[in-house]
Structures are given as C-alpha cells and as structure tokens.
PDB file of C-alpha atoms in Angstrom:
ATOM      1  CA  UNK A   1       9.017  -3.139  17.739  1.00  0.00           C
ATOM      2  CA  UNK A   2       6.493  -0.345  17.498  1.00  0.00           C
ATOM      3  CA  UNK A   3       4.194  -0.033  14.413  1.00  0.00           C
ATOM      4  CA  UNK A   4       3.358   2.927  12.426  1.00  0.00           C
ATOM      5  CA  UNK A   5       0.934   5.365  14.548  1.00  0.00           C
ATOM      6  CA  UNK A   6      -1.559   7.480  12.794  1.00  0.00           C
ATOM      7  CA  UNK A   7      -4.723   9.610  14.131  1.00  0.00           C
ATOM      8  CA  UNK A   8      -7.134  10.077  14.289  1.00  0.00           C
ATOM      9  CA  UNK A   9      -8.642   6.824  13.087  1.00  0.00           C
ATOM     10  CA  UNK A  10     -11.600   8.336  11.408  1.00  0.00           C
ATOM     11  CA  UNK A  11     -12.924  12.094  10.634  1.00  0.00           C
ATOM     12  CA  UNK A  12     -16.080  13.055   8.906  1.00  0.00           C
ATOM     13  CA  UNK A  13     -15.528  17.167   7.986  1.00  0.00           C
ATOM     14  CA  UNK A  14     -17.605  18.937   5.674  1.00  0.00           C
ATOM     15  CA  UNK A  15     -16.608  20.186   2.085  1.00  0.00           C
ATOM     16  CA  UNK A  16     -14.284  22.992   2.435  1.00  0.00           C
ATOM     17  CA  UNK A  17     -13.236  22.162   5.932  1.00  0.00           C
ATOM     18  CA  UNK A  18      -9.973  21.535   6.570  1.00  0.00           C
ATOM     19  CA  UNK A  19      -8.174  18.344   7.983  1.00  0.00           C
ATOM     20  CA  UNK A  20      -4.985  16.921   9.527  1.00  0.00           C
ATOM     21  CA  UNK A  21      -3.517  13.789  10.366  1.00  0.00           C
ATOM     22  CA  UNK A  22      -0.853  12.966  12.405  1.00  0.00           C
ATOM     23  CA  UNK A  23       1.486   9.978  11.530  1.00  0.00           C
ATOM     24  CA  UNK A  24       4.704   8.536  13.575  1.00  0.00           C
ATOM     25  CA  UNK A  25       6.691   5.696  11.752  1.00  0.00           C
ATOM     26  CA  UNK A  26       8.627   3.078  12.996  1.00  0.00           C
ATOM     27  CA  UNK A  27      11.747   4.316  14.839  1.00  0.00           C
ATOM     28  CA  UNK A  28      14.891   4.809  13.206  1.00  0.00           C
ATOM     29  CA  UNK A  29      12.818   4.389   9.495  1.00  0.00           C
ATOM     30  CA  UNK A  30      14.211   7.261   7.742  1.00  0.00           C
ATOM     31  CA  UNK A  31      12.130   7.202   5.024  1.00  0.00           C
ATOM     32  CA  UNK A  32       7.986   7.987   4.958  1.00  0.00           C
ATOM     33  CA  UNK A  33       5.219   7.678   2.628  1.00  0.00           C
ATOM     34  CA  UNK A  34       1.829   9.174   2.778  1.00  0.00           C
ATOM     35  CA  UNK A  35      -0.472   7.083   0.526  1.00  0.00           C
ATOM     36  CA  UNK A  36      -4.199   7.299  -0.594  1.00  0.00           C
ATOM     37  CA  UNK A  37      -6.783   4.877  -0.872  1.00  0.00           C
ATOM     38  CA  UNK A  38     -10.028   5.643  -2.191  1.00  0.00           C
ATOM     39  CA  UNK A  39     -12.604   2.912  -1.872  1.00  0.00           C
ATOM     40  CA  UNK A  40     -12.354   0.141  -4.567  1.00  0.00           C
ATOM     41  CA  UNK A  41      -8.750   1.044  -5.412  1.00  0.00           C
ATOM     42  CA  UNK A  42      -4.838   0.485  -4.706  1.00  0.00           C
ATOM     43  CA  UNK A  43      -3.454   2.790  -2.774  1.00  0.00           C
ATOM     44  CA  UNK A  44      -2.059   5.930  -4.470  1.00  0.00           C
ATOM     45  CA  UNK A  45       1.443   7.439  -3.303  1.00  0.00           C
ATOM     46  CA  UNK A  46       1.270  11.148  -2.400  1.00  0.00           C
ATOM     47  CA  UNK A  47       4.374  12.061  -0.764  1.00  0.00           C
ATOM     48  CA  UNK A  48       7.846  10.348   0.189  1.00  0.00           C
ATOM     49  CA  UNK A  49      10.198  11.851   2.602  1.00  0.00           C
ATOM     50  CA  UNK A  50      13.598  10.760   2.960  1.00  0.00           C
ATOM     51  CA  UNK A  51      14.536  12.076   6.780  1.00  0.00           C
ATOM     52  CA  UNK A  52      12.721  15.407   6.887  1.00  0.00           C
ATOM     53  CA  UNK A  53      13.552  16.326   2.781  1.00  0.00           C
ATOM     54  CA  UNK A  54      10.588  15.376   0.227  1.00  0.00           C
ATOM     55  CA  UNK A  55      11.663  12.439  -2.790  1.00  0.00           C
ATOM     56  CA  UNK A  56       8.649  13.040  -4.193  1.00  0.00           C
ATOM     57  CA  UNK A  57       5.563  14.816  -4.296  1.00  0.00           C
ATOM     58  CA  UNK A  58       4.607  14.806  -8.248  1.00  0.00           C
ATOM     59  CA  UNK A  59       1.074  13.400  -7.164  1.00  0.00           C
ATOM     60  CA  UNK A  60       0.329  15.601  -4.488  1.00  0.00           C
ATOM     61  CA  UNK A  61      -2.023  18.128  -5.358  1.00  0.00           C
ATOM     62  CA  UNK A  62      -0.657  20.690  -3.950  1.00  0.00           C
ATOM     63  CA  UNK A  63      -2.867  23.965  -4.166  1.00  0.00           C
ATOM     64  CA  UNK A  64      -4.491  21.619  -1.758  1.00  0.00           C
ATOM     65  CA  UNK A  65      -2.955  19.433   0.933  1.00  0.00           C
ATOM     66  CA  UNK A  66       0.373  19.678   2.219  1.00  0.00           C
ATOM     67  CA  UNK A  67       2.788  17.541   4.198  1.00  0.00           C
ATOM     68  CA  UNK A  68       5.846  18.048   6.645  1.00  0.00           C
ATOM     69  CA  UNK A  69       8.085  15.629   8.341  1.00  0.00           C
ATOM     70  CA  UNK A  70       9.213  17.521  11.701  1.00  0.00           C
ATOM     71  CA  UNK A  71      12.743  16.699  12.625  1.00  0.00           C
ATOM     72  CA  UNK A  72      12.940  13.476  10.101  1.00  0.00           C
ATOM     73  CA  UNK A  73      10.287  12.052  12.713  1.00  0.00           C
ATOM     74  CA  UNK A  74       6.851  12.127  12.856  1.00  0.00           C
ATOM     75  CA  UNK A  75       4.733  13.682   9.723  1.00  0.00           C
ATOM     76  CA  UNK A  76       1.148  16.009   9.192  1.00  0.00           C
ATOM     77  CA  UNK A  77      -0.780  15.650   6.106  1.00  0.00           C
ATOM     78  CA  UNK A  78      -2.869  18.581   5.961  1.00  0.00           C
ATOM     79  CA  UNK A  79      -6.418  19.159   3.639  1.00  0.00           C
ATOM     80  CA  UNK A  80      -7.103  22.539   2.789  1.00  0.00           C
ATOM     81  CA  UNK A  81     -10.132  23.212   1.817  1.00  0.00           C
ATOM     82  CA  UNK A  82     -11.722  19.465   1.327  1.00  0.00           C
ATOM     83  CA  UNK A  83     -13.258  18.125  -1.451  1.00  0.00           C
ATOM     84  CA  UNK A  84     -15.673  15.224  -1.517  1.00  0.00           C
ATOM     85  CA  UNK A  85     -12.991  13.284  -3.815  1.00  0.00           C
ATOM     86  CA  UNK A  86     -10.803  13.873  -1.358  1.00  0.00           C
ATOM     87  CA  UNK A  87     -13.171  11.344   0.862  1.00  0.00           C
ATOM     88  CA  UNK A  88     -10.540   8.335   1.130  1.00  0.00           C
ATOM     89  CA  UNK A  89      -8.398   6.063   3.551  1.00  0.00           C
ATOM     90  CA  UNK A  90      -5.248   8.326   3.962  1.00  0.00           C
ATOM     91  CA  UNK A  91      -2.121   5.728   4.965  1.00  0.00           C
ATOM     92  CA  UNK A  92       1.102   6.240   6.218  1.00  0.00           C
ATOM     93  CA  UNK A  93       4.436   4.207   5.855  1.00  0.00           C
ATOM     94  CA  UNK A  94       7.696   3.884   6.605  1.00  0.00           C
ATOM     95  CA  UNK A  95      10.895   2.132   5.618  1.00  0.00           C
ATOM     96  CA  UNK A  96      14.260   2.259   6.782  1.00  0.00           C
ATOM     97  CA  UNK A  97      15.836   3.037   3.394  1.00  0.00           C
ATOM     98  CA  UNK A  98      14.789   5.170   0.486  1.00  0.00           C
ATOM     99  CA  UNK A  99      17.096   3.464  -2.598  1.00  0.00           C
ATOM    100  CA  UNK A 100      17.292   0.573  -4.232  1.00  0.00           C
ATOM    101  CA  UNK A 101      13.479  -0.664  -3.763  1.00  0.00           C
ATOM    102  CA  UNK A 102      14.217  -3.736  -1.698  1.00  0.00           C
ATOM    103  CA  UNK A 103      13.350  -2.256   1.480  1.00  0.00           C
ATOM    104  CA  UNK A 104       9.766  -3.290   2.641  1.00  0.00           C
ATOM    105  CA  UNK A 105       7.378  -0.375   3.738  1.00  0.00           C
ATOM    106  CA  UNK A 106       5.390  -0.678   7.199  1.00  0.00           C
ATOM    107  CA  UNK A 107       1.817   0.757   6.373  1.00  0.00           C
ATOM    108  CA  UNK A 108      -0.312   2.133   9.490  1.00  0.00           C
ATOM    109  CA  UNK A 109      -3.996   1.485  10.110  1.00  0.00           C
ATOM    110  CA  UNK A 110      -5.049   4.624   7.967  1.00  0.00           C
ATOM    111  CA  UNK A 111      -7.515   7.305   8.990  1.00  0.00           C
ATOM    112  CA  UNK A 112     -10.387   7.256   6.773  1.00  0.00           C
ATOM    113  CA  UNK A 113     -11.634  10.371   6.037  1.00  0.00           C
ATOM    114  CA  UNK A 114     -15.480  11.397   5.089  1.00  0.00           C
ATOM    115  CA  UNK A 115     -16.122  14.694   3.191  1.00  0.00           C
ATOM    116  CA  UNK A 116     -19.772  15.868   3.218  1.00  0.00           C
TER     117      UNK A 116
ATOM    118  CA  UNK F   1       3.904   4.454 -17.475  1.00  0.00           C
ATOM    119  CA  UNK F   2       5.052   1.948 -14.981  1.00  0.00           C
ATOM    120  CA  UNK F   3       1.556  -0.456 -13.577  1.00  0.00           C
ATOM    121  CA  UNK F   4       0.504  -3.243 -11.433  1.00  0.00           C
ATOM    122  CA  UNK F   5      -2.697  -5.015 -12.980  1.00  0.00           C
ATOM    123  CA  UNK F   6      -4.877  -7.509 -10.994  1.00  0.00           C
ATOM    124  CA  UNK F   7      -6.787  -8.875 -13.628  1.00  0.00           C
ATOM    125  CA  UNK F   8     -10.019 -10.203 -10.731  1.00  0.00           C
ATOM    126  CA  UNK F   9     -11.812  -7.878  -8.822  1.00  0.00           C
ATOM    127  CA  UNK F  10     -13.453 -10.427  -6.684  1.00  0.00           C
ATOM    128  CA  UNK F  11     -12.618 -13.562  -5.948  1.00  0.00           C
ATOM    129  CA  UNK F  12     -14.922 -16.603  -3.923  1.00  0.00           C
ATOM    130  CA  UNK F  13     -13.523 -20.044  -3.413  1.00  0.00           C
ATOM    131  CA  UNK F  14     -14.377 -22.568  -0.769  1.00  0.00           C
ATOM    132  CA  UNK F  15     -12.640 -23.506   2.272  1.00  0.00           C
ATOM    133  CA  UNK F  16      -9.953 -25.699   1.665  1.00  0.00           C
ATOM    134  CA  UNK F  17      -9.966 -24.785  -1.872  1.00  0.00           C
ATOM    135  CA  UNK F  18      -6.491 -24.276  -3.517  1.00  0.00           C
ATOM    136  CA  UNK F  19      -6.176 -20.395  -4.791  1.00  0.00           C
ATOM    137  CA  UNK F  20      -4.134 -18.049  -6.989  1.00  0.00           C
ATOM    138  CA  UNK F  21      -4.598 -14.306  -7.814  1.00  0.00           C
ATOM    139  CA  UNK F  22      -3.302 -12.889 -10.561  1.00  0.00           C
ATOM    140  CA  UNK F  23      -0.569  -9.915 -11.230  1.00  0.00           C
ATOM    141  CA  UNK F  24       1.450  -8.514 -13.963  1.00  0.00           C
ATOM    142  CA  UNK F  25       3.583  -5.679 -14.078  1.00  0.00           C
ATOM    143  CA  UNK F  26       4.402  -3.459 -16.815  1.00  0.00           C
ATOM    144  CA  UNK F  27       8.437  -2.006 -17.671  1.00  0.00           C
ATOM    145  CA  UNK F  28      10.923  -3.812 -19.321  1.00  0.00           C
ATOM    146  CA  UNK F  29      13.183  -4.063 -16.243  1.00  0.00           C
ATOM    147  CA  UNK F  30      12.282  -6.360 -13.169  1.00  0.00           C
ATOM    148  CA  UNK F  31      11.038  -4.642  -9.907  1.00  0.00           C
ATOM    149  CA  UNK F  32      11.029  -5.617  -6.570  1.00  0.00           C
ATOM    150  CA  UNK F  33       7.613  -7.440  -6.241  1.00  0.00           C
ATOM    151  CA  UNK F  34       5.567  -7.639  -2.913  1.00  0.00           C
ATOM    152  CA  UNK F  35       2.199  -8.917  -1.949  1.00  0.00           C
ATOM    153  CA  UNK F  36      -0.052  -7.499   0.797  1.00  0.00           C
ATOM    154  CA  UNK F  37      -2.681  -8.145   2.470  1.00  0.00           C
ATOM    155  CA  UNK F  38      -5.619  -5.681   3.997  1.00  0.00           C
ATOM    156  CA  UNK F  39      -8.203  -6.862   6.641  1.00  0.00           C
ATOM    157  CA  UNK F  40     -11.207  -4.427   6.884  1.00  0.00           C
ATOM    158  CA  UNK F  41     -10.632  -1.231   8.599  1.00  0.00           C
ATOM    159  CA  UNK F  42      -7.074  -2.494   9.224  1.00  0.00           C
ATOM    160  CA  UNK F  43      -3.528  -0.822   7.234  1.00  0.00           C
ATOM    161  CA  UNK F  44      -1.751  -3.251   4.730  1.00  0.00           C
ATOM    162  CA  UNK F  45       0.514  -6.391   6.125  1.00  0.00           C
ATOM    163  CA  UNK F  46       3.292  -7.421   4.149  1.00  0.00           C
ATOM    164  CA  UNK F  47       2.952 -11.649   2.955  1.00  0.00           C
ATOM    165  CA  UNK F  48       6.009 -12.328   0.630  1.00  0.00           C
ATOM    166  CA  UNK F  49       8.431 -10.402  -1.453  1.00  0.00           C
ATOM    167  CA  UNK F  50      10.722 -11.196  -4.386  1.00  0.00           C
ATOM    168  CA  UNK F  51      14.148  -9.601  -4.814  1.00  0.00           C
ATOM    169  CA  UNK F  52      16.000 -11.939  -6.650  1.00  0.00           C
ATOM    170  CA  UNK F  53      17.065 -15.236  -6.812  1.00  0.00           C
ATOM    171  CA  UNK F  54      14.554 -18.355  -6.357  1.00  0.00           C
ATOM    172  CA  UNK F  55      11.176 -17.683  -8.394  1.00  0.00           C
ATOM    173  CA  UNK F  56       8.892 -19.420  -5.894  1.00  0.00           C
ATOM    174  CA  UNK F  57       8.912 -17.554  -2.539  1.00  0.00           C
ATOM    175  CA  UNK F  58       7.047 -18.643   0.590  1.00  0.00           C
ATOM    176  CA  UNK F  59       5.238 -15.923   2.708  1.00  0.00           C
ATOM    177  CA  UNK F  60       3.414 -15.707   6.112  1.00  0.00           C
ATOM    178  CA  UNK F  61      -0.129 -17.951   6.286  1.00  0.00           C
ATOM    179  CA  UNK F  62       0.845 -20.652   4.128  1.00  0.00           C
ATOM    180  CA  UNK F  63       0.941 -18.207   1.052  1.00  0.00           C
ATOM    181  CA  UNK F  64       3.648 -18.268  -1.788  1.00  0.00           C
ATOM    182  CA  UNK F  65       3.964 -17.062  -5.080  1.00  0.00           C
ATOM    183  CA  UNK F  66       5.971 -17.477  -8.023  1.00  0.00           C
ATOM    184  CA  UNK F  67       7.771 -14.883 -10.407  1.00  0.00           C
ATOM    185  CA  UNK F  68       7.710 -15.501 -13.781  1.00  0.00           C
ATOM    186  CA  UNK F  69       9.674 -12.848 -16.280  1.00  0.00           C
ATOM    187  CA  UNK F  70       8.723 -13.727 -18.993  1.00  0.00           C
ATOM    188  CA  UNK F  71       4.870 -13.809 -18.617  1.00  0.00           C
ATOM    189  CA  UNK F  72       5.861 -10.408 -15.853  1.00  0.00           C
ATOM    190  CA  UNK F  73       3.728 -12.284 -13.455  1.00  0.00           C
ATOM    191  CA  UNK F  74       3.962 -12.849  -9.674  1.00  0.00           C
ATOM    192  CA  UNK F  75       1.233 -15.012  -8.725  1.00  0.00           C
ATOM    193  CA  UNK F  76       0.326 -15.693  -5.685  1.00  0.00           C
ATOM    194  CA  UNK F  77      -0.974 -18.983  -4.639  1.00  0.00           C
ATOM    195  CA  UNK F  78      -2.633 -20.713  -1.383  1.00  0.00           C
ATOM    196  CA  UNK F  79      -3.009 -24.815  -1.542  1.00  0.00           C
ATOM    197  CA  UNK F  80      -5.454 -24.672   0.951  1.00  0.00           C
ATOM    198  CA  UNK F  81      -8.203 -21.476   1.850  1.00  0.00           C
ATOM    199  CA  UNK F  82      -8.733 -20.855   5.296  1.00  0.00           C
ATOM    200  CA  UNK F  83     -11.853 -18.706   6.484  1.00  0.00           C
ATOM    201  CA  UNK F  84      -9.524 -16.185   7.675  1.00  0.00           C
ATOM    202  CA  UNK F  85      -7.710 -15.755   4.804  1.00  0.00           C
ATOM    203  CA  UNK F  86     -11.328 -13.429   3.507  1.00  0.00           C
ATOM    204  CA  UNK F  87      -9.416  -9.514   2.888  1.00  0.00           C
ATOM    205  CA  UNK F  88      -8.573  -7.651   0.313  1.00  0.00           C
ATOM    206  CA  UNK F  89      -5.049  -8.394  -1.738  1.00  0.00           C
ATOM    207  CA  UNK F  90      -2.597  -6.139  -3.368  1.00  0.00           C
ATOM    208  CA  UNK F  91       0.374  -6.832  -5.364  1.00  0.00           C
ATOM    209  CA  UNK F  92       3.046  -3.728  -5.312  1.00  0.00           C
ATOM    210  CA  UNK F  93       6.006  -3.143  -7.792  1.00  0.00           C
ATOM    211  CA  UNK F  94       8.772  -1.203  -6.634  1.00  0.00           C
ATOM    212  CA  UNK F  95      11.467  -0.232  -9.721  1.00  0.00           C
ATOM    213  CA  UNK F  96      14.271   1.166  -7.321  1.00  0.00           C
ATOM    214  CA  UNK F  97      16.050   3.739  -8.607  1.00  0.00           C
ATOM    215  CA  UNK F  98      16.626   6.990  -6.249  1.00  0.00           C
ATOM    216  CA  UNK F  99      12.594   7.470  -5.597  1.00  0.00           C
ATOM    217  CA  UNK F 100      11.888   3.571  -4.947  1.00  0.00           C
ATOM    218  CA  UNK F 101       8.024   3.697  -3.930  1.00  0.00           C
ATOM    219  CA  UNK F 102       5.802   1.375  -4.298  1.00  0.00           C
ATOM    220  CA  UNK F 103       2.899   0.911  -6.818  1.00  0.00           C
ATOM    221  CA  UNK F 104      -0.098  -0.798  -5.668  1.00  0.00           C
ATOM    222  CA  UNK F 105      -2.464  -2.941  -8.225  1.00  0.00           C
ATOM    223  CA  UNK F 106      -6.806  -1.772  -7.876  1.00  0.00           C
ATOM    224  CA  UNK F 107      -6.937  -4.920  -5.406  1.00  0.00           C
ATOM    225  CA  UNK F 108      -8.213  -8.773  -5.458  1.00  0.00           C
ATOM    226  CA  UNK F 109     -11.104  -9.044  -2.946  1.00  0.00           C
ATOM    227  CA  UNK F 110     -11.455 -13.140  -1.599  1.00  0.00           C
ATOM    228  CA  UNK F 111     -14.312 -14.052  -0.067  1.00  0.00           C
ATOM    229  CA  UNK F 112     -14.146 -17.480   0.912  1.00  0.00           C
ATOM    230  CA  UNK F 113     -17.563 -19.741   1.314  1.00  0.00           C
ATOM    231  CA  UNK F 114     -17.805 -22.245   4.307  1.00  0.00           C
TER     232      UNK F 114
END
C-alpha cells in the first residue's frame, strides 16, 4: 500500500512570498489532515477534511493560508503572504474514517518550509 | 482545554538500558491514545495504540506501554534501548466525537549513548 505523498520536500521563500504544497493520501482514506510542526514542538492540526468537505479549520489562520481537497483526493495548502512564524514542517495525513477516534492517521514525510 | 503533556524534553539512556517516557492527558473522559515515533527529516510512524480493553499494549520495535486511568497516563516503555531507537517521540490523544483529530504532546527527544 502506498504512503502519503507530499511535495515538495523542502522550500525556502522569502517573507511575503507565497507557498503551496501538494499532498495525496493513502487511497480510499476519506478523511485528511494538514498538520504543523514548528521546531521543538508537537504537531499542531490545521485543517481536517472529511472527503472534499472541511471538519475543521478553527486553527487555521485563515486571512492567511488556505486549503482544498480536489475531488475528496489529493489536497493544496496554500501560504499567502508568508510570515517567518510561519517557518515550520507542514504534514499531511490521512485516515480512512473521520468518527469515533479509533482510526489511526498515516502522516507523510512533511515539507519543511523556511521563511526569510 | 483538552492536552497531551510529556513531562521530559530530552531523554539519554544507554544501550541496552530499560526506558519509559512519560504522558498524561487531560479531560475527564478516556481518549483513544497513540504513540509515534519521528526519525529526523522523516513524517511520524505509528508504534502502539490503546482503544480499549487490555492496559498493557505491545507495539512495533519491542515497545509497549501501559494505560493507566486513574493516574491518565500512557507510558511507554522499552526493556532494552537499541541505537536505533535515537528519534523524537510523541504521544497523541484522540477524544472521538464527530471531529476526532489527534492532539500531539511538545515531544520526548532519546538520545541513546553507546
């Protein structure tokens, strides 16, 4: 079974740039997570989408990044502009349920992103 | 507000030393509790989880840990460090319900001495 694909692996843009990443989850997950880890910390949830409708977003700044899933598939997290907070490991997950909790997430190798 | 602590920032022990890292979860009711591990540059790999049922649950690499309501602890435990074992370690509440995500502790960093 295929993993979670995300690109680009790494991106350095300067403040008030903007950014996208690209994420594909496992196939047949319907549900995705877009998480973010700055250094030194847990990762942070920022959006869940259950097939192509968002769960939740309450921690997504929003005058700021924004997220779509196309079709209930694959997923862009967008930046716009950066900030040098937002200088982080951005991951993405999946799981093949949204209720209930007991379904385990699949987490992608992240793109870190560098704000200058 | 619903949290994961992990009480150790960094962790050393020596190889073939026993280990356990500490977690505690806040909320009256019990979550779903998972613990993952995250090599450097690499996304997060699942070890063990805990539903329901049998505290003590055995994982992938020889890890387990043990859930314990009413200390809200889930523990996890190695008998016996491996080199390899050196990453970064996250315990993760999920409460259910009909947004179910996970929350993620700040992180347990092992380094492991030869």
């Amino acid at each position: 079974e295929a993993g979670v694909a995300q690109s680009p692996r790494y991106k350095i843009i300067e403040k008030r740039q903007s950014v996208a990443f690209w994420c594909n989850p496992i196939s047949g997950h319907a549900t995705l997570y877009w998480y973010q880890q700055i250094l030194g910390q847990g990762p942070k949830l920022l959006i869940q989408f259950q097939n192509n409708g968002v769960v939740d977003d309450s921690q997504l700044p929003k005058d700021r990044f924004s997220a779509e899933r196309l079709k209930g598939v694959d997923s862009t997290l967008k930046i716009q502009p950066a900030k040098l907070e937002d200088s982080a490991v951005y991951l993405c997950a999946s799981s093949r349920h949204r209720t209930g909790g007991s379904t385990e997430a699949f987490f992608g190798q992240g793109t870190r992103l560098t704000v200058v | 507000a619903q949290s994961v602590t992990q009480p150790d920032i960094h962790i050393t022990v020596s190889e073939g030393a026993s280990l356990e890292l500490r977690c505690n979860y806040s909320y009256g009711a019990t979550p779903y509790l998972f613990w993952y591990v995250q090599s450097p540059g690499q996304g997060l790999q699942l070890l063990l989880k805990y539903f329901s049922g049998d505290t003590l649950v055995q994982g992938i690499k020889g890890f387990e840990a043990e859930f314990k309501r009413s200390q809200s602890s889930f523990n996890l435990r190695k008998p016996s460090v491996h080199w390899s074992d050196a990453a970064e370690y996250f315990c993760a509440v999920n409460y259910g319900g009909s947004q179910g995500n996970l929350i993620f502790g700040k992180g347990t960093k092992l380094s492991v001495k030869p």
